[in-house]
């Protein structure tokens, strides 16, 4: 074990930050080791395009198993521990003397002394979900120490380790810049190219609408597109992914550049960004196309007002101007992964004649919303409030009310902030008004709970998605089912106590378990719907034990489960 390097000047050391440009690769070469001692294969790369956010680290495959040893990548101390039912699940943050912090998420459990530290405080707080901030003297670690075991907790879609590096300003950094080594000899793949007219007077092949351009593969692995015509201000987008060695996953690319007639006019590099930028991903991609096809096309131009720091060199925001009829421009798109494996796309764009007179659509039934101003819509018992800045651009919205249902456009325009759907409950005369909620109606007719509250007789739901919403009522309390035992059973040989909890309509809000009137810790996995108590906690006594579990759903319906079990420890 390495000799510990901590001294009283730790916090002075933490202020030191490497000043090299983060566009230079491997800015801390040799400082960090890999967090796992298995072959490094990725199911997710830094900056990868996810739903409503950029991926902030590396998802490292663990051979579809949990329990892989997770190592501290450098000397430091555990500065934060967070356990939540969704999101990162069980997560550990280690701060290092150089000012960087490494993050390890979706863990199964922590190393024994960290596990003991956490459980003590979970019992003090009487809560599974907890957030802790140890001091620099409490949980020190050396590079190579086992600090946790990989898992599938929180919002994980399968066993893996989510690993991050953050700088002193808490901005995520591409871990590959820190010399985290991932074998990769495969060039990115290209699936689609889209051309966009960027105003009402611009056209692609004579039409004022986006158009997919046919891709033609070349023998060297590059692509060219079918030649097309354009007029006015246009933009190009690409649907592209990368692959690493040893895994079939299609992950995010590292850098995209475009060159117009040999001159670079656009570049985006996935090195670092701030967390408050992450939802602007919905401006980077063609959101409408994604919602219709589940394919993400990256725009190679900068939409008005987008603050993304991922953008680098550009001319005219990457927008192409096509006004000289008959002139052919050549655009080269260069797509790279971190290892400089490169795929190129070659486009020829011939400037078209100006468009003729266009039919102006009748939009009189739509509501105009200026994205720089707040907007309110009232109809019957419904009131819709769209805050300033919730939209990225001015929009025409289709809003309609039908009894207890409201359609607020459709989910083809992204929202940056929550909008609020208010419903006056004065028309509802029955008891238990608290059981009402706002639910999002799917295309197939199911209704899903949206965060809702009632105040002064008004039901309010908040959401970041346009679509159809209904005022619904949940009469049904949660269900509680014992899994690993039966009432009045001896379970001395069991290591855990398992109970399944579920709520079909609005979902589980909270739960509490006691044995003989004393709180017991039960870990909740919403994916399996299981509550699990570990008997090694040592709070269950020999002999008869009276178990009580109370579970509450999101509108306040509750169920109480009582049982007796016997145990000899």
Short mmCIF file of C-alpha atoms in Angstrom, two decimals, residues 198-418:
data_model
loop_
_atom_site.label_atom_id
_atom_site.label_comp_id
_atom_site.label_asym_id
_atom_site.label_seq_id
_atom_site.Cartn_x
_atom_site.Cartn_y
_atom_site.Cartn_z
CA UNK A 198 -32.99 27.90 -41.93
CA UNK A 199 -35.62 30.50 -42.78
CA UNK A 200 -38.89 30.73 -44.67
CA UNK A 201 -37.16 31.87 -47.88
CA UNK A 202 -34.62 29.04 -48.05
CA UNK A 203 -35.05 25.72 -49.85
CA UNK A 204 -33.55 22.25 -50.14
CA UNK A 205 -34.22 20.73 -53.55
CA UNK A 206 -36.93 23.32 -54.09
CA UNK A 207 -38.80 22.79 -50.82
CA UNK A 208 -38.84 24.75 -47.60
CA UNK A 209 -38.39 21.74 -45.33
CA UNK A 210 -35.53 19.56 -44.05
CA UNK A 211 -34.51 16.69 -46.30
CA UNK A 212 -32.46 13.55 -45.74
CA UNK A 213 -29.66 13.40 -48.30
CA UNK A 214 -28.74 9.97 -49.67
CA UNK A 215 -25.41 8.62 -48.39
CA UNK A 216 -23.08 6.75 -50.75
CA UNK A 217 -20.33 4.62 -49.11
CA UNK A 218 -16.81 4.81 -50.56
CA UNK A 219 -14.25 2.00 -50.68
CA UNK A 220 -11.96 3.71 -48.13
CA UNK A 221 -14.69 3.82 -45.46
CA UNK A 222 -15.66 7.44 -46.13
CA UNK A 223 -18.96 8.62 -47.63
CA UNK A 224 -20.21 11.04 -50.22
CA UNK A 225 -23.76 12.26 -50.60
CA UNK A 226 -25.99 12.54 -53.58
CA UNK A 227 -25.60 16.04 -55.03
CA UNK A 228 -28.44 18.38 -54.06
CA UNK A 229 -29.64 21.91 -54.68
CA UNK A 230 -30.15 24.59 -52.07
CA UNK A 231 -31.05 28.25 -51.86
CA UNK A 232 -30.63 30.76 -49.04
CA UNK A 233 -29.42 30.08 -45.51
CA UNK A 234 -29.01 26.35 -44.92
CA UNK A 235 -27.44 24.01 -42.38
CA UNK A 236 -26.21 20.42 -42.36
CA UNK A 237 -26.70 17.73 -39.71
CA UNK A 238 -25.26 14.24 -39.25
CA UNK A 239 -26.35 11.13 -37.39
CA UNK A 240 -23.11 9.49 -36.30
CA UNK A 241 -21.74 7.13 -33.66
CA UNK A 242 -18.42 5.65 -32.61
CA UNK A 243 -17.36 2.13 -31.67
CA UNK A 244 -14.51 0.93 -29.48
CA UNK A 245 -12.68 -2.38 -29.60
CA UNK A 246 -14.27 -5.40 -27.96
CA UNK A 247 -17.83 -4.05 -27.79
CA UNK A 248 -20.69 -3.62 -30.24
CA UNK A 249 -22.10 -0.54 -28.51
CA UNK A 250 -22.62 2.55 -30.64
CA UNK A 251 -21.28 5.41 -28.55
CA UNK A 252 -20.71 9.13 -28.97
CA UNK A 253 -17.98 10.66 -31.14
CA UNK A 254 -15.26 13.01 -29.90
CA UNK A 255 -15.06 15.78 -32.50
CA UNK A 256 -16.86 16.93 -35.64
CA UNK A 257 -15.47 19.51 -38.07
CA UNK A 258 -16.79 20.83 -41.36
CA UNK A 259 -14.87 22.58 -44.16
CA UNK A 260 -16.56 24.72 -46.81
CA UNK A 261 -14.47 24.78 -49.98
CA UNK A 262 -11.41 23.90 -47.92
CA UNK A 263 -11.94 26.44 -45.10
CA UNK A 264 -13.05 25.22 -41.68
CA UNK A 265 -16.45 26.69 -40.84
CA UNK A 266 -17.60 24.62 -37.82
CA UNK A 267 -16.17 22.51 -35.00
CA UNK A 268 -17.58 20.84 -31.91
CA UNK A 269 -15.38 18.92 -29.45
CA UNK A 270 -16.59 16.86 -26.49
CA UNK A 271 -13.89 17.75 -23.94
CA UNK A 272 -15.82 19.52 -21.17
CA UNK A 273 -19.01 21.43 -20.47
CA UNK A 274 -20.92 22.81 -17.49
CA UNK A 275 -23.86 20.89 -16.05
CA UNK A 276 -26.13 23.90 -16.49
CA UNK A 277 -25.53 23.62 -20.25
CA UNK A 278 -26.59 20.00 -20.56
CA UNK A 279 -30.25 20.47 -21.54
CA UNK A 280 -29.14 22.61 -24.48
CA UNK A 281 -28.46 19.25 -26.12
CA UNK A 282 -32.04 19.65 -27.35
CA UNK A 283 -30.87 22.61 -29.43
CA UNK A 284 -27.82 20.76 -30.73
CA UNK A 285 -29.90 17.88 -32.08
CA UNK A 286 -32.88 17.85 -34.41
CA UNK A 287 -35.41 17.34 -31.62
CA UNK A 288 -38.40 16.93 -33.92
CA UNK A 289 -36.63 14.22 -35.93
CA UNK A 290 -35.55 12.44 -32.74
CA UNK A 291 -39.08 12.37 -31.34
CA UNK A 292 -40.41 10.87 -34.56
CA UNK A 293 -37.63 8.39 -35.32
CA UNK A 294 -35.48 8.01 -32.15
CA UNK A 295 -32.45 8.96 -34.29
CA UNK A 296 -30.30 11.86 -33.09
CA UNK A 297 -28.98 14.17 -35.77
CA UNK A 298 -26.29 16.62 -34.64
CA UNK A 299 -26.63 20.06 -36.22
CA UNK A 300 -23.37 21.35 -37.70
CA UNK A 301 -24.49 24.94 -37.17
CA UNK A 302 -25.15 26.95 -34.04
CA UNK A 303 -28.81 27.81 -33.39
CA UNK A 304 -29.54 31.36 -32.27
CA UNK A 305 -28.93 31.87 -28.56
CA UNK A 306 -27.29 28.49 -27.88
CA UNK A 307 -24.63 28.94 -25.13
CA UNK A 308 -22.90 25.56 -25.51
CA UNK A 309 -19.20 25.78 -24.72
CA UNK A 310 -18.65 22.61 -26.76
CA UNK A 311 -18.66 24.74 -29.91
CA UNK A 312 -15.21 25.87 -31.07
CA UNK A 313 -14.05 27.45 -34.36
CA UNK A 314 -16.80 28.54 -36.71
CA UNK A 315 -17.55 30.97 -39.53
CA UNK A 316 -21.06 32.46 -39.57
CA UNK A 317 -22.10 29.93 -36.91
CA UNK A 318 -21.64 27.12 -39.43
CA UNK A 319 -24.52 28.43 -41.55
CA UNK A 320 -24.04 28.05 -45.32
CA UNK A 321 -25.15 30.88 -47.61
CA UNK A 322 -26.30 29.77 -51.05
CA UNK A 323 -27.36 32.74 -53.18
CA UNK A 324 -25.31 32.62 -56.43
CA UNK A 325 -27.38 30.47 -58.78
CA UNK A 326 -25.47 27.63 -60.44
CA UNK A 327 -22.44 27.79 -58.11
CA UNK A 328 -21.44 24.44 -56.58
CA UNK A 329 -19.93 24.43 -53.08
CA UNK A 330 -18.07 21.50 -51.59
CA UNK A 331 -18.51 20.66 -47.92
CA UNK A 332 -16.35 18.14 -46.13
CA UNK A 333 -17.48 16.80 -42.75
CA UNK A 334 -14.75 15.19 -40.63
CA UNK A 335 -15.86 12.95 -37.75
CA UNK A 336 -13.25 11.75 -35.25
CA UNK A 337 -13.04 9.62 -32.14
CA UNK A 338 -10.55 10.27 -29.32
CA UNK A 339 -7.94 8.03 -30.95
CA UNK A 340 -8.12 10.11 -34.16
CA UNK A 341 -9.87 7.37 -36.12
CA UNK A 342 -11.68 9.44 -38.75
CA UNK A 343 -14.60 9.14 -41.16
CA UNK A 344 -15.23 11.84 -43.78
CA UNK A 345 -18.38 12.83 -45.63
CA UNK A 346 -18.12 14.76 -48.92
CA UNK A 347 -21.09 16.89 -50.04
CA UNK A 348 -21.68 18.90 -53.22
CA UNK A 349 -24.29 21.64 -52.92
CA UNK A 350 -25.40 23.54 -56.03
CA UNK A 351 -27.12 26.89 -55.49
CA UNK A 352 -30.70 26.77 -56.79
CA UNK A 353 -32.89 29.50 -58.23
CA UNK A 354 -34.81 31.63 -55.69
CA UNK A 355 -38.12 30.04 -54.74
CA UNK A 356 -41.38 31.20 -56.27
CA UNK A 357 -44.31 32.53 -54.26
CA UNK A 358 -45.21 30.20 -51.40
CA UNK A 359 -48.61 29.44 -49.91
CA UNK A 360 -48.89 30.98 -46.44
CA UNK A 361 -50.45 28.44 -44.06
CA UNK A 362 -53.45 29.45 -41.93
CA UNK A 363 -52.12 29.56 -38.36
CA UNK A 364 -55.00 31.54 -36.90
CA UNK A 365 -55.91 28.67 -34.56
CA UNK A 366 -52.42 28.59 -33.05
CA UNK A 367 -51.11 30.54 -30.06
CA UNK A 368 -47.98 32.61 -30.66
CA UNK A 369 -45.44 32.40 -27.82
CA UNK A 370 -42.45 34.72 -27.60
CA UNK A 371 -39.69 32.74 -25.87
CA UNK A 372 -38.38 35.91 -24.20
CA UNK A 373 -41.70 36.55 -22.45
CA UNK A 374 -43.95 34.59 -20.11
CA UNK A 375 -47.16 33.22 -21.62
CA UNK A 376 -50.52 32.28 -20.08
CA UNK A 377 -53.42 30.38 -21.65
CA UNK A 378 -56.87 30.05 -20.03
CA UNK A 379 -59.76 27.82 -21.04
CA UNK A 380 -62.46 26.71 -18.59
CA UNK A 381 -60.91 25.17 -15.49
CA UNK A 382 -57.48 24.98 -17.14
CA UNK A 383 -54.68 27.52 -17.00
CA UNK A 384 -51.32 26.93 -18.70
CA UNK A 385 -48.27 28.96 -17.67
CA UNK A 386 -45.11 28.96 -19.83
CA UNK A 387 -42.29 30.90 -18.11
CA UNK A 388 -39.90 33.19 -19.92
CA UNK A 389 -37.06 31.14 -21.37
CA UNK A 390 -38.91 27.83 -21.28
CA UNK A 391 -38.86 27.78 -25.08
CA UNK A 392 -35.65 28.10 -27.08
CA UNK A 393 -37.29 30.12 -29.84
CA UNK A 394 -40.58 31.80 -30.71
CA UNK A 395 -43.19 29.17 -31.48
CA UNK A 396 -46.78 28.66 -32.64
CA UNK A 397 -48.52 26.26 -30.28
CA UNK A 398 -51.69 24.24 -30.75
CA UNK A 399 -53.53 24.25 -27.39
CA UNK A 400 -56.97 22.66 -27.01
CA UNK A 401 -59.17 21.76 -24.03
CA UNK A 402 -61.68 18.91 -23.99
CA UNK A 403 -63.44 18.48 -20.63
CA UNK A 404 -60.72 17.32 -18.15
CA UNK A 405 -58.08 16.88 -20.87
CA UNK A 406 -55.78 19.49 -22.38
CA UNK A 407 -53.57 19.15 -25.44
CA UNK A 408 -50.55 21.46 -25.32
CA UNK A 409 -49.13 21.13 -28.80
CA UNK A 410 -47.17 17.88 -29.15
CA UNK A 411 -43.73 16.73 -28.09
CA UNK A 412 -41.90 17.97 -31.17
CA UNK A 413 -40.65 21.26 -29.68
CA UNK A 414 -38.17 21.01 -26.76
CA UNK A 415 -38.63 22.80 -23.45
CA UNK A 416 -35.73 24.14 -21.38
CA UNK A 417 -37.76 24.83 -18.23
CA UNK A 418 -40.87 23.39 -16.65
#
